[in-house]
CSV table of C-alpha atoms in Angstrom, one decimal:
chain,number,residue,atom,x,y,z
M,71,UNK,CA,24.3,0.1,-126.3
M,72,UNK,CA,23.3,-3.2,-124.6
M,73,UNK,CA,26.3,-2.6,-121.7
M,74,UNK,CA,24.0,0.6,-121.2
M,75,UNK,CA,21.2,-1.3,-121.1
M,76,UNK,CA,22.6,-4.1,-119.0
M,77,UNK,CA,24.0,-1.4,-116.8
M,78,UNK,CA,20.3,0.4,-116.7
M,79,UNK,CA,18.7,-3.0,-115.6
M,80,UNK,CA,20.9,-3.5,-112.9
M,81,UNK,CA,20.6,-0.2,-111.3
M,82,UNK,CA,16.3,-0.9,-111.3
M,83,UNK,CA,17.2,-4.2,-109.4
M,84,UNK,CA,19.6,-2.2,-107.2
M,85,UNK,CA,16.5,0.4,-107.1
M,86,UNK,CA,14.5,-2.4,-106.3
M,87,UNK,CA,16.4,-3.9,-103.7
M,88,UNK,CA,16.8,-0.7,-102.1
M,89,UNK,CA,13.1,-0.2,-101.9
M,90,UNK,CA,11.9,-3.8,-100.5
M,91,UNK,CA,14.6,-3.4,-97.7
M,92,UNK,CA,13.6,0.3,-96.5
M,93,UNK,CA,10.3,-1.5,-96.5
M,94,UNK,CA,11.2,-4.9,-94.5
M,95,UNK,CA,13.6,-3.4,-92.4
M,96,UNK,CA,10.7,-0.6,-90.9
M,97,UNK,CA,7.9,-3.1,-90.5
M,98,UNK,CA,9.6,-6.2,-89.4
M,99,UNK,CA,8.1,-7.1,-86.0
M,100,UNK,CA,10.6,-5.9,-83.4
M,101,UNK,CA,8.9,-8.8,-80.6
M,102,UNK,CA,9.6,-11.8,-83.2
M,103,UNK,CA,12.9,-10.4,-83.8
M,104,UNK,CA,13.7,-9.9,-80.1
M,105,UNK,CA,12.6,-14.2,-80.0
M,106,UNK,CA,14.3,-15.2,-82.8
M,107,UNK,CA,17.8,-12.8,-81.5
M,108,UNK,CA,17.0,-15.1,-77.9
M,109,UNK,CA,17.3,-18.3,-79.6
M,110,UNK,CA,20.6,-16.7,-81.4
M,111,UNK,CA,19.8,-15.4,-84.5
M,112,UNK,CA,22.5,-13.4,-85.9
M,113,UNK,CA,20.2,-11.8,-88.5
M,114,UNK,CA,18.1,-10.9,-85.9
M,115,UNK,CA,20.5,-9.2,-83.8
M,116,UNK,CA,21.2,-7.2,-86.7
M,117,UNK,CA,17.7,-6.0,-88.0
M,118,UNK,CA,17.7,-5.3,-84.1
M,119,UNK,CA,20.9,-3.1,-84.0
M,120,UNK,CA,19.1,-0.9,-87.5
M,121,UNK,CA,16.5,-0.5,-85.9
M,122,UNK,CA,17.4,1.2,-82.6
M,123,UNK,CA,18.7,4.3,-85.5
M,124,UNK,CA,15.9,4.3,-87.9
M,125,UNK,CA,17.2,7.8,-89.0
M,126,UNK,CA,19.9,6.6,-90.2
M,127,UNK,CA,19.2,3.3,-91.7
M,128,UNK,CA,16.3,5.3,-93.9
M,129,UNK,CA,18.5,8.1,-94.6
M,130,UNK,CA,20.9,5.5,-96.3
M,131,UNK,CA,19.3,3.6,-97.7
M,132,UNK,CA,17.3,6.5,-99.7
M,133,UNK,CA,20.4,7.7,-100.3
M,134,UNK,CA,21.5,4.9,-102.0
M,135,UNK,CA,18.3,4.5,-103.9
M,136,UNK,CA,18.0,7.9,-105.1
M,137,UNK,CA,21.6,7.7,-106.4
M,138,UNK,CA,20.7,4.4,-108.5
M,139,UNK,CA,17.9,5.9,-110.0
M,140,UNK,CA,18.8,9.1,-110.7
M,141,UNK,CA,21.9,7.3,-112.1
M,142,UNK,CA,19.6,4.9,-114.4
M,143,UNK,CA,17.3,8.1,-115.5
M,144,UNK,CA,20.5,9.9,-116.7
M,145,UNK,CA,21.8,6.8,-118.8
M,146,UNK,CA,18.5,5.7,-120.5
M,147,UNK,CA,18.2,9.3,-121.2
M,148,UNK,CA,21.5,10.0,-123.1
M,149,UNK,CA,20.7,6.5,-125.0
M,150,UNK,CA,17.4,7.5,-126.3
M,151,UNK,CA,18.6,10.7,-127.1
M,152,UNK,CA,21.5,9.2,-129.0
M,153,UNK,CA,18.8,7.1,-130.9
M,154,UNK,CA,16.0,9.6,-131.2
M,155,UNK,CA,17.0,13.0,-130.4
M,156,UNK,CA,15.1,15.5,-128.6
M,157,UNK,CA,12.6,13.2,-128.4
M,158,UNK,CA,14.6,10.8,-126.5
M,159,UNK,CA,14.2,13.2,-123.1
M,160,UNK,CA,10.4,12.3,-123.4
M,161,UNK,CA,11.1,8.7,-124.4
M,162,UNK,CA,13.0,8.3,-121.4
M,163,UNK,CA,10.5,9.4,-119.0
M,164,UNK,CA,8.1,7.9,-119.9
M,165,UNK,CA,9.8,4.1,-120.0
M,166,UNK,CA,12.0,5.0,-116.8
M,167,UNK,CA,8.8,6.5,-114.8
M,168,UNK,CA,7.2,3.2,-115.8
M,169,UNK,CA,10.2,0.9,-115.1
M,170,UNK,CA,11.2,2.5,-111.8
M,171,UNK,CA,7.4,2.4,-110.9
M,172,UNK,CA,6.7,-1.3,-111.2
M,173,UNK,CA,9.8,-2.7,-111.2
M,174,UNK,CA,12.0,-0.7,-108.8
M,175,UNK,CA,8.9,0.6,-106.4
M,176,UNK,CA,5.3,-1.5,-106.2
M,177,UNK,CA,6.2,-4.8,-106.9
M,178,UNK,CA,9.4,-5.3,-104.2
M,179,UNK,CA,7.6,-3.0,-101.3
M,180,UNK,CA,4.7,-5.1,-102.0
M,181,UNK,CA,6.5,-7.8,-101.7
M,182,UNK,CA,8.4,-7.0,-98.6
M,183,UNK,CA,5.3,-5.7,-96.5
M,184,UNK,CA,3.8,-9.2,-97.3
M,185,UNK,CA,7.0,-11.0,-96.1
M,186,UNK,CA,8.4,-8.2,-94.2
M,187,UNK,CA,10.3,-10.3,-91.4
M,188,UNK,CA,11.8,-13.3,-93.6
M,189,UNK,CA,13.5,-10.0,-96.2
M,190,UNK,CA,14.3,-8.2,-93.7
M,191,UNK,CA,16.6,-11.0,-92.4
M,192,UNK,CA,17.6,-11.8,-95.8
M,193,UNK,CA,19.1,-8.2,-96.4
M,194,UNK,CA,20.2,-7.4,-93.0
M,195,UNK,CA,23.7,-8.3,-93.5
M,196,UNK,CA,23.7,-6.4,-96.9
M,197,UNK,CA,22.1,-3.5,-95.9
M,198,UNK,CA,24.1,-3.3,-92.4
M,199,UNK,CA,27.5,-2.2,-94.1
M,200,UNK,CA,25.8,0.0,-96.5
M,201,UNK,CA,24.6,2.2,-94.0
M,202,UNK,CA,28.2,2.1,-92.0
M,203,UNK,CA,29.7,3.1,-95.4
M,204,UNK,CA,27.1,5.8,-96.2
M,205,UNK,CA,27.2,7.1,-92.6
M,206,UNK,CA,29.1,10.2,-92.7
M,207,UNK,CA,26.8,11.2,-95.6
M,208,UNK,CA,24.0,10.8,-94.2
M,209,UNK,CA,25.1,12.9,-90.4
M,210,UNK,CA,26.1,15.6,-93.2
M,211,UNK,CA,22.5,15.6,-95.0
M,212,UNK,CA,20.9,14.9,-91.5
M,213,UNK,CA,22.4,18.4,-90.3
M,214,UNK,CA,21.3,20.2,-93.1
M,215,UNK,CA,17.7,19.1,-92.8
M,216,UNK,CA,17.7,19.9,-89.3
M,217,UNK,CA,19.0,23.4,-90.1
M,218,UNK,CA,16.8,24.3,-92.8
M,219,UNK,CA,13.4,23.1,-90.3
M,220,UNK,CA,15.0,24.9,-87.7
M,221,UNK,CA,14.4,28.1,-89.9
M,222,UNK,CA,10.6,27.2,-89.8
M,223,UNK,CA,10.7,27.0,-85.9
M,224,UNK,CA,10.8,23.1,-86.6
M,225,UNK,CA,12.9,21.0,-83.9
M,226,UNK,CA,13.8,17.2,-84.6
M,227,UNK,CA,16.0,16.9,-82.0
M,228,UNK,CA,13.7,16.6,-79.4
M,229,UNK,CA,13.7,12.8,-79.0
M,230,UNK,CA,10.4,13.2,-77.7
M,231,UNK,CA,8.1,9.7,-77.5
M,232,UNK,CA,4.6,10.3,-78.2
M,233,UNK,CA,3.1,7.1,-77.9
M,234,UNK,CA,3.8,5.2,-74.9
M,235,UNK,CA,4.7,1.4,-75.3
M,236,UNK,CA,1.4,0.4,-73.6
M,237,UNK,CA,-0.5,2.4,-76.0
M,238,UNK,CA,0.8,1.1,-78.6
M,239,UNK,CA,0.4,-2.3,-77.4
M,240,UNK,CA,-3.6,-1.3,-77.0
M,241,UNK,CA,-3.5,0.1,-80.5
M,242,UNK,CA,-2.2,-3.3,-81.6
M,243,UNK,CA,-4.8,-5.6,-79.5
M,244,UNK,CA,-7.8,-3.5,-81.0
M,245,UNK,CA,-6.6,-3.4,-84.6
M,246,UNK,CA,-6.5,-7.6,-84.6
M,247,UNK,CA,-9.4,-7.3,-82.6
M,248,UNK,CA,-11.6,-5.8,-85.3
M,249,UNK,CA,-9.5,-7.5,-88.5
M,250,UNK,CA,-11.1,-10.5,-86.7
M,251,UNK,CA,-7.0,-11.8,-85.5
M,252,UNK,CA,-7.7,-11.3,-81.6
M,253,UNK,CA,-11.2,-12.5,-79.9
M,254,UNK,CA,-12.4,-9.7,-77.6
M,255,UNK,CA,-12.2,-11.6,-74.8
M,256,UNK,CA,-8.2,-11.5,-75.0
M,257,UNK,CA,-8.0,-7.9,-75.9
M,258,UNK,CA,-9.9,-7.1,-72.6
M,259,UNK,CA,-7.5,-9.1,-70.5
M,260,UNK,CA,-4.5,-7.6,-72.1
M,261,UNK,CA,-6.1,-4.0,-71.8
M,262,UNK,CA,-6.7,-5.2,-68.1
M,263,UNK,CA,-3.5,-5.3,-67.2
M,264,UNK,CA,-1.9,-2.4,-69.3
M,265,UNK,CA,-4.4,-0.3,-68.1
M,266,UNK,CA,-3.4,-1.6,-63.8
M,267,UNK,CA,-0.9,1.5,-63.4
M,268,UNK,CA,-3.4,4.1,-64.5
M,269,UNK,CA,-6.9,2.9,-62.3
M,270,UNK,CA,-7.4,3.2,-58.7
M,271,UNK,CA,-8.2,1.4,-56.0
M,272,UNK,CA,-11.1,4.0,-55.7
M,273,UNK,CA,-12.6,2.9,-59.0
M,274,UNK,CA,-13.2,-0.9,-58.2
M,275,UNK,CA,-13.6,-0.9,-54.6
M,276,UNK,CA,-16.7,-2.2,-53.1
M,277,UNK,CA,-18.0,1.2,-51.7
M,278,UNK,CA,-18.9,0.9,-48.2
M,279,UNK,CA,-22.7,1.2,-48.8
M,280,UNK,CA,-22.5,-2.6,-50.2
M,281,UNK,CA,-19.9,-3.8,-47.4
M,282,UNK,CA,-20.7,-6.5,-45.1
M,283,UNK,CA,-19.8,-5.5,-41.9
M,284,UNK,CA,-20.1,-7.5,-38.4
M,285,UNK,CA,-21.1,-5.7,-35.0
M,286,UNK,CA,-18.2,-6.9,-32.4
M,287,UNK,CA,-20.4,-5.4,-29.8
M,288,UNK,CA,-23.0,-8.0,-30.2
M,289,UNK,CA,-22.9,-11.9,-28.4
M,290,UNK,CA,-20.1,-14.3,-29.7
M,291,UNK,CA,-22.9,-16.7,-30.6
M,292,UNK,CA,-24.6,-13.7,-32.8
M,293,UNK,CA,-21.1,-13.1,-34.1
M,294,UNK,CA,-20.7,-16.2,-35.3
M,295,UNK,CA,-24.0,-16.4,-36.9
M,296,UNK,CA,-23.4,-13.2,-39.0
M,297,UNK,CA,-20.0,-14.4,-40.4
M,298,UNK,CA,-21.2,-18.2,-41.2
M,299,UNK,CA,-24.4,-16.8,-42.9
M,300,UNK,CA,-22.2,-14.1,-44.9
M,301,UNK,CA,-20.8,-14.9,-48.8
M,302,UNK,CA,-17.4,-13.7,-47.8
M,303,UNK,CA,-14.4,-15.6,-45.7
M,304,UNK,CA,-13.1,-12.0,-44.5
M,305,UNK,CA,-15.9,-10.0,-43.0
M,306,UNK,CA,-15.0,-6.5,-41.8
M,307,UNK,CA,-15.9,-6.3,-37.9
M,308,UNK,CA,-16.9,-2.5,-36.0
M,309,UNK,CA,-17.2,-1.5,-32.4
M,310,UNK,CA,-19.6,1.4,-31.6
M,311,UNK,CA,-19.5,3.3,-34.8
M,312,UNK,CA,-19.5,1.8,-38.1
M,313,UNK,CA,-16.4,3.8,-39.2
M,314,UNK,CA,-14.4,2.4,-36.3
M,315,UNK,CA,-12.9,-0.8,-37.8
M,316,UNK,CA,-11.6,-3.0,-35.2
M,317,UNK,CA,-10.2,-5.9,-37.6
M,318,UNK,CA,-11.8,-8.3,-39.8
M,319,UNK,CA,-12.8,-11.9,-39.1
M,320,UNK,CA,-11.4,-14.7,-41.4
M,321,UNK,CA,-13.8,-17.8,-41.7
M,322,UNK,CA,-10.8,-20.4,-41.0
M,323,UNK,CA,-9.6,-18.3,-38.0
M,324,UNK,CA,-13.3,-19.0,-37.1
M,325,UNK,CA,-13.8,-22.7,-37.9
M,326,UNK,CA,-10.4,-23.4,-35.6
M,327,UNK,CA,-12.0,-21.7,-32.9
M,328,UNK,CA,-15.4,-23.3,-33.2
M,329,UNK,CA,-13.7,-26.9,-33.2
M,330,UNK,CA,-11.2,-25.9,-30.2
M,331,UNK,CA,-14.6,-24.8,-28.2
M,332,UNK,CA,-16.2,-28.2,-29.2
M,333,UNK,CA,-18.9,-26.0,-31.0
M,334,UNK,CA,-19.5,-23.2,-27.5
M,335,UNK,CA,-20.3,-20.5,-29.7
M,336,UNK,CA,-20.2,-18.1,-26.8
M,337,UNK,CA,-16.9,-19.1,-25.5
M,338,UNK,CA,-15.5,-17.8,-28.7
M,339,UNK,CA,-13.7,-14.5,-28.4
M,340,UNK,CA,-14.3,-12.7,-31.3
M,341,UNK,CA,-12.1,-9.3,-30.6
M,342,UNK,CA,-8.9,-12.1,-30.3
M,343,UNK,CA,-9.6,-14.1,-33.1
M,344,UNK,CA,-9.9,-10.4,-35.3
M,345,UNK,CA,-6.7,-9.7,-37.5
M,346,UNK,CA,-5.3,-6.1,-37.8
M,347,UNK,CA,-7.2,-3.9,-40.5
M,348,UNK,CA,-4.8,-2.8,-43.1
M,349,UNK,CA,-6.1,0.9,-44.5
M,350,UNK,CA,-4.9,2.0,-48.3
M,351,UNK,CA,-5.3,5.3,-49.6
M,352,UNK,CA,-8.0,5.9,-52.3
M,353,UNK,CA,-5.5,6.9,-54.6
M,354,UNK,CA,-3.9,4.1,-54.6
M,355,UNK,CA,-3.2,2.5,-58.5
M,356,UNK,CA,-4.4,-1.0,-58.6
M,357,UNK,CA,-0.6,-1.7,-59.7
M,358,UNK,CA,0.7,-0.7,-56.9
M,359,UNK,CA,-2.3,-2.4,-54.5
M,360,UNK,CA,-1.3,-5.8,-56.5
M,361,UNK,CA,2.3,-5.3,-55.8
M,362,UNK,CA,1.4,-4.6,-51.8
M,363,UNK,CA,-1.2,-7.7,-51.8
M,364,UNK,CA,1.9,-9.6,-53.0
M,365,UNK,CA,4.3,-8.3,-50.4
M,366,UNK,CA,1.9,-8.4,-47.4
M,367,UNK,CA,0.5,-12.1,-48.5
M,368,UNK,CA,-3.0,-10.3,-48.0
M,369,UNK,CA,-6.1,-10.4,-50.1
M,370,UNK,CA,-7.8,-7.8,-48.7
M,371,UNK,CA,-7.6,-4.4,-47.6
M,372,UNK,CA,-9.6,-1.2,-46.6
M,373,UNK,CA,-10.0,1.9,-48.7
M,374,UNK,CA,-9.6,5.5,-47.3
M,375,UNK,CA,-10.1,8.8,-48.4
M,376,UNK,CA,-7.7,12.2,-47.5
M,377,UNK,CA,-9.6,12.5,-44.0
M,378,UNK,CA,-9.5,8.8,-42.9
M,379,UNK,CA,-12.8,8.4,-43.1
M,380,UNK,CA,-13.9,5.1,-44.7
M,381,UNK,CA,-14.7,4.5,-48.5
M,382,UNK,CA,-14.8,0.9,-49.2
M,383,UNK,CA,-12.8,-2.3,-49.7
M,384,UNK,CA,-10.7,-3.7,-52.0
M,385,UNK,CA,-9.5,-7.5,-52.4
M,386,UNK,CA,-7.1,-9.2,-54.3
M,387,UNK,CA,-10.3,-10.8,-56.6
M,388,UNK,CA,-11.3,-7.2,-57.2
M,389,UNK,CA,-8.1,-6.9,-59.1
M,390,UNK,CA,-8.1,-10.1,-60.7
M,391,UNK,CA,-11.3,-9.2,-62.4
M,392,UNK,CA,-10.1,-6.3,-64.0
M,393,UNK,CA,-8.3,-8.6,-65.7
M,394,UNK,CA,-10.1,-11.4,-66.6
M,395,UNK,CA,-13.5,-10.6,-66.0
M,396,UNK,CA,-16.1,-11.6,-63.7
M,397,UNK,CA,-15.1,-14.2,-61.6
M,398,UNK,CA,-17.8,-16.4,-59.5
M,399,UNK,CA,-18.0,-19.6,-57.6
M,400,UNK,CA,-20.7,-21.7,-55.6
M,401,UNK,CA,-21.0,-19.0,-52.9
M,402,UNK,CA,-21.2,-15.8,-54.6
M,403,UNK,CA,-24.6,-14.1,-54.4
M,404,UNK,CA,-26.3,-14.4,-58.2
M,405,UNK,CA,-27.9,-11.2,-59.2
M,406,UNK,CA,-29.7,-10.3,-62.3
M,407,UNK,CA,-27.2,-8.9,-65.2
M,408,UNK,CA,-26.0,-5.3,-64.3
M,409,UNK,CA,-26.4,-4.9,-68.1
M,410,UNK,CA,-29.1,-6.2,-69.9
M,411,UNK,CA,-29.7,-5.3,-73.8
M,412,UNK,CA,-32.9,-4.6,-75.1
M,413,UNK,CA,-34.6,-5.7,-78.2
M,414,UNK,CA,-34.7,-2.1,-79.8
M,415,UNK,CA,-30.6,-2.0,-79.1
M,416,UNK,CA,-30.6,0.0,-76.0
M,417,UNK,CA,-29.2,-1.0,-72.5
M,418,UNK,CA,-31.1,-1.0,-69.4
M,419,UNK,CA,-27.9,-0.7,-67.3
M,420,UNK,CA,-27.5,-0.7,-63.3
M,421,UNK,CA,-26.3,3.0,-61.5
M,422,UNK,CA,-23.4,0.5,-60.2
M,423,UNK,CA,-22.1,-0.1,-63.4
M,424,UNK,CA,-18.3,1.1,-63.9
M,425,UNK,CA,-17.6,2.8,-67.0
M,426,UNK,CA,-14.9,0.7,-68.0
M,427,UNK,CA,-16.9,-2.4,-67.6
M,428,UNK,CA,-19.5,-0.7,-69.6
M,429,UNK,CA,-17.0,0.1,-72.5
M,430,UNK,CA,-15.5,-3.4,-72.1
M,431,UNK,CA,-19.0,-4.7,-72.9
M,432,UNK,CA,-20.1,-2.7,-76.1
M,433,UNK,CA,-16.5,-1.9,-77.2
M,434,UNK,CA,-16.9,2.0,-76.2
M,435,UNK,CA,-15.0,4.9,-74.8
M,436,UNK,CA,-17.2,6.5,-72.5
M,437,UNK,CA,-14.6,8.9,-70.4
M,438,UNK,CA,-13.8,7.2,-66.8
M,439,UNK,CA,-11.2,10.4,-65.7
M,440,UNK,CA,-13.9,12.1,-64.0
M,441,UNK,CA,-16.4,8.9,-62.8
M,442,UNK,CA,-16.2,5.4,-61.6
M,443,UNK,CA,-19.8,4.0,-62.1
M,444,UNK,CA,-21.9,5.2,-64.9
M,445,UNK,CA,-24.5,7.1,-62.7
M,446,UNK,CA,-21.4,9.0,-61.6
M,447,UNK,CA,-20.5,9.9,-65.3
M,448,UNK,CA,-24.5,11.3,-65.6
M,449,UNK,CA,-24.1,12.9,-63.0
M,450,UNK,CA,-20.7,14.8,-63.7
M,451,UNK,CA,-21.9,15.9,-67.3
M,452,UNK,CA,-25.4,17.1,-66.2
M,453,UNK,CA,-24.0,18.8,-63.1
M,454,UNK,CA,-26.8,17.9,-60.8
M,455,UNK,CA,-28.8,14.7,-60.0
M,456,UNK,CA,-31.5,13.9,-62.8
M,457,UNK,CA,-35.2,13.1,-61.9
M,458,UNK,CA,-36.6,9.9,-63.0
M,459,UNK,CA,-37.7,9.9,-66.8
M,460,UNK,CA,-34.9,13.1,-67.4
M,461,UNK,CA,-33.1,12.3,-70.9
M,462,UNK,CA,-29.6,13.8,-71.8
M,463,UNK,CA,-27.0,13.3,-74.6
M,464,UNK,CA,-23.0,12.5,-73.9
M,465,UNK,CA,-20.6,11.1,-75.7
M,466,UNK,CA,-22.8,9.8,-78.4
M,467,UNK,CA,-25.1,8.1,-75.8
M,468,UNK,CA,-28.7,9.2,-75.2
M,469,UNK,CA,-29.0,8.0,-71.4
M,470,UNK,CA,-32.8,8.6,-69.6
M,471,UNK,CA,-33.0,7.8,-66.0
M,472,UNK,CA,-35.3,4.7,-65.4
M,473,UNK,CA,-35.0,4.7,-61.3
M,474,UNK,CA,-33.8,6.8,-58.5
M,475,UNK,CA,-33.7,6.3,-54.7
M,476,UNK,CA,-33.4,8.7,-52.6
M,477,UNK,CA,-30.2,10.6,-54.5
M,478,UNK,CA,-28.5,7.4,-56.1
M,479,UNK,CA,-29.6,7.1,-59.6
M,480,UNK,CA,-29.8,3.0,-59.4
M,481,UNK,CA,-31.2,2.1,-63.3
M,482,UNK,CA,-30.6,3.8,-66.3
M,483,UNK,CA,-30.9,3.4,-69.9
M,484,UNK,CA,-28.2,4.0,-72.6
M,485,UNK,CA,-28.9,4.3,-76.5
M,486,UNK,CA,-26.0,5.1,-79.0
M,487,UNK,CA,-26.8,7.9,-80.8
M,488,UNK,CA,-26.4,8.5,-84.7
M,489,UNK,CA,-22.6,8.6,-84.9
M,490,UNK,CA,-21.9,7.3,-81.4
């Protein structure tokens, strides 16, 4: 009886064991184990090399925990019946449901999701020929599952990813973010630049309405005037039609000239001194505009639509800022905030406004397929431009038009709604 029992209590540690690793092995963090296999953990390398076949790893080691188990049931039951009798099937439910339980179930996973990446290098190498030993098992049961779904119309074959890594990496930054483990500040920078493939140059540009642009028609000394007064050190230069961009003027290209001319303003030749415009579509993705700004050494380029007509500029900043955020020195022009927040909660918010920097300030998800600016989105959902004091509900936002000019809808206020 007590080499039974002895027997019993090892298969609920082998239980156990089996448990805490299935456990480890699943939620160990594949990044730290990727670090620690650089620095040349063996372990490492291994929890690695289970991981790339989960299917397999969790179909042995269930394997092997069901067989200790169901191995343990069976002798604890033929003891207690040998003891008590019928009674001893009832017996032995009882003690085994509440052994295997605590002993074999809560208290290792427990203790392996709260120390998940030091046990699963601990059991890596005992684990690892388990599930070589137990392979050909687990193909066989593996077929059989996969037949019996495939007689409900269910495929698991499919390899098909879901989740992409990059939204899964978002997932992760907002999950610390609100346990309080990532500031916000940081999750917006790294969902700036996982989210660089998917936005367009289009949706950040500085739309031409807002461009500073130079007359190359006018006097050098008028020329000159324009670009020294302006914020910018590239300033976009036309001849004849605003549309027709002849180059751009750089303010050092400028300030050489000035100094070779002993200060003659007028003896200054503009159209020489202009560099060749560079033109991007409007489709453009700002990963790819980053990638260009980087081949071309440029920081600054001019956005296009379909028909070559003229939408706006980009710069290398623009990009930058979808990043990190706003970024301004000594000679940028201050503004009032485009977002302001009232004391009642709501948001008296500027037509301008993107929707991405809008969700980036009030942790939202406003849509931003179908608009850039927030006065676009308005405008897409109610399918017409609102009048001034018009009030509409999206998204879980009440928004009421505050000011309009002409048909640009330039200040608007936002409210969440009840649920929003």
């Amino acid at each position: 009886m007590l080499t039974t029992i002895a027997v019993i209590a090892l298969l609920i540690v082998l239980s156990g064991f089996f448990s805490g690793s299935e456990t480890a092995l699943t939620a160990a963090s594949r990044p730290v184990m990727h670090h620690l296999q650089l620095q040349g953990n063996a372990r490492a390398e291994l929890v690695l090399k289970l991981h790339r076949n989960q299917q397999r790893l969790i179909g042995a080691i269930l394997l092997g925990n069901n067989l200790v188990n169901i191995l343990a049931t069976a002798l604890a039951t033929s003891l207690l019946i040998g003891i008590f009798g019928d009674k001893g099937v009832a017996y032995a439910t009882v003690i085994m449901t509440a052994l295997v339980l605590i002993f074999a179930e809560v208290m290792p996973k427990t203790y392996a999701i709260q120390n998940a990446n030091r046990f699963a290098l601990a059991v890596a190498p005992l684990v690892a020929p388990m599930v070589w030993l137990l392979a050909p098992v687990v193909r066989l049961v593996q077929l059989v599952v996969a037949l019996c779904l495939r007689l409900f119309g269910i495929r698991v074959d499919s390899g098909e990813d879901l989740v992409s890594s990059a939204e899964e990496l978002k997932g992760t930054a907002e999950l610390h973010t609100r346990e309080g483990r990532m500031v916000k500040a940081d999750r917006d920078m790294l969902g700036g630049i996982l989210d660089l493939p998917d936005v367009l140059v289009s949706e950040i540009m500085v739309h031409r309405r807002k461009m500073i642009m130079i007359d190359a028609g006018q006097a050098g000394r008028d020329i000159v005037a324009e670009a020294l007064e302006s914020p910018y050190t590239r300033v976009p230069l036309w001849r004849e039609d605003p549309e027709n961009i002849i180059g751009f003027l750089h303010a050092k290209d400028l300030l050489r000239a000035i100094g070779g001319n002993s200060g003659d303003f007028s003896a200054i030749d503009v159209a020489q001194l202009a560099r060749a415009p560079w033109f991007v579509p409007e489709t453009t993705t700002l990963m790819e505009q980053l990638n260009a700004f980087r081949e071309r050494h440029e920081h600054f380029a001019l956005v296009v639509d379909e028909y070559g007509a003229l939408m706006g500029l980009v710069t290398l900043e623009d990009i930058l800022e979808e990043i990190v955020g706003e970024i301004a020195d000594e000679h940028d022009v201050v503004s009032t905030d485009a977002i302001r927040r009232q004391p009642d909660g709501s948001l008296v918010v500027e037509g301008t406004v993107t929707v991405r920097d809008l969700n980036r300030f009030g942790v939202w998800n406003l849509p931003d397929e179908e608009a850039a600016t927030i006065a676009g989105l308005l405008i897409h959902e109610a399918r017409r431009i609102p009048e001034v004091g018009e009030r509409f509900t999206f998204h879980g936002f009440g928004f009421q038009v505050l000011h309009r000019q002409r048909n640009q809808i330039t200040r608007l206020k936002l409210e969440p709604t009840e649920g929003g």
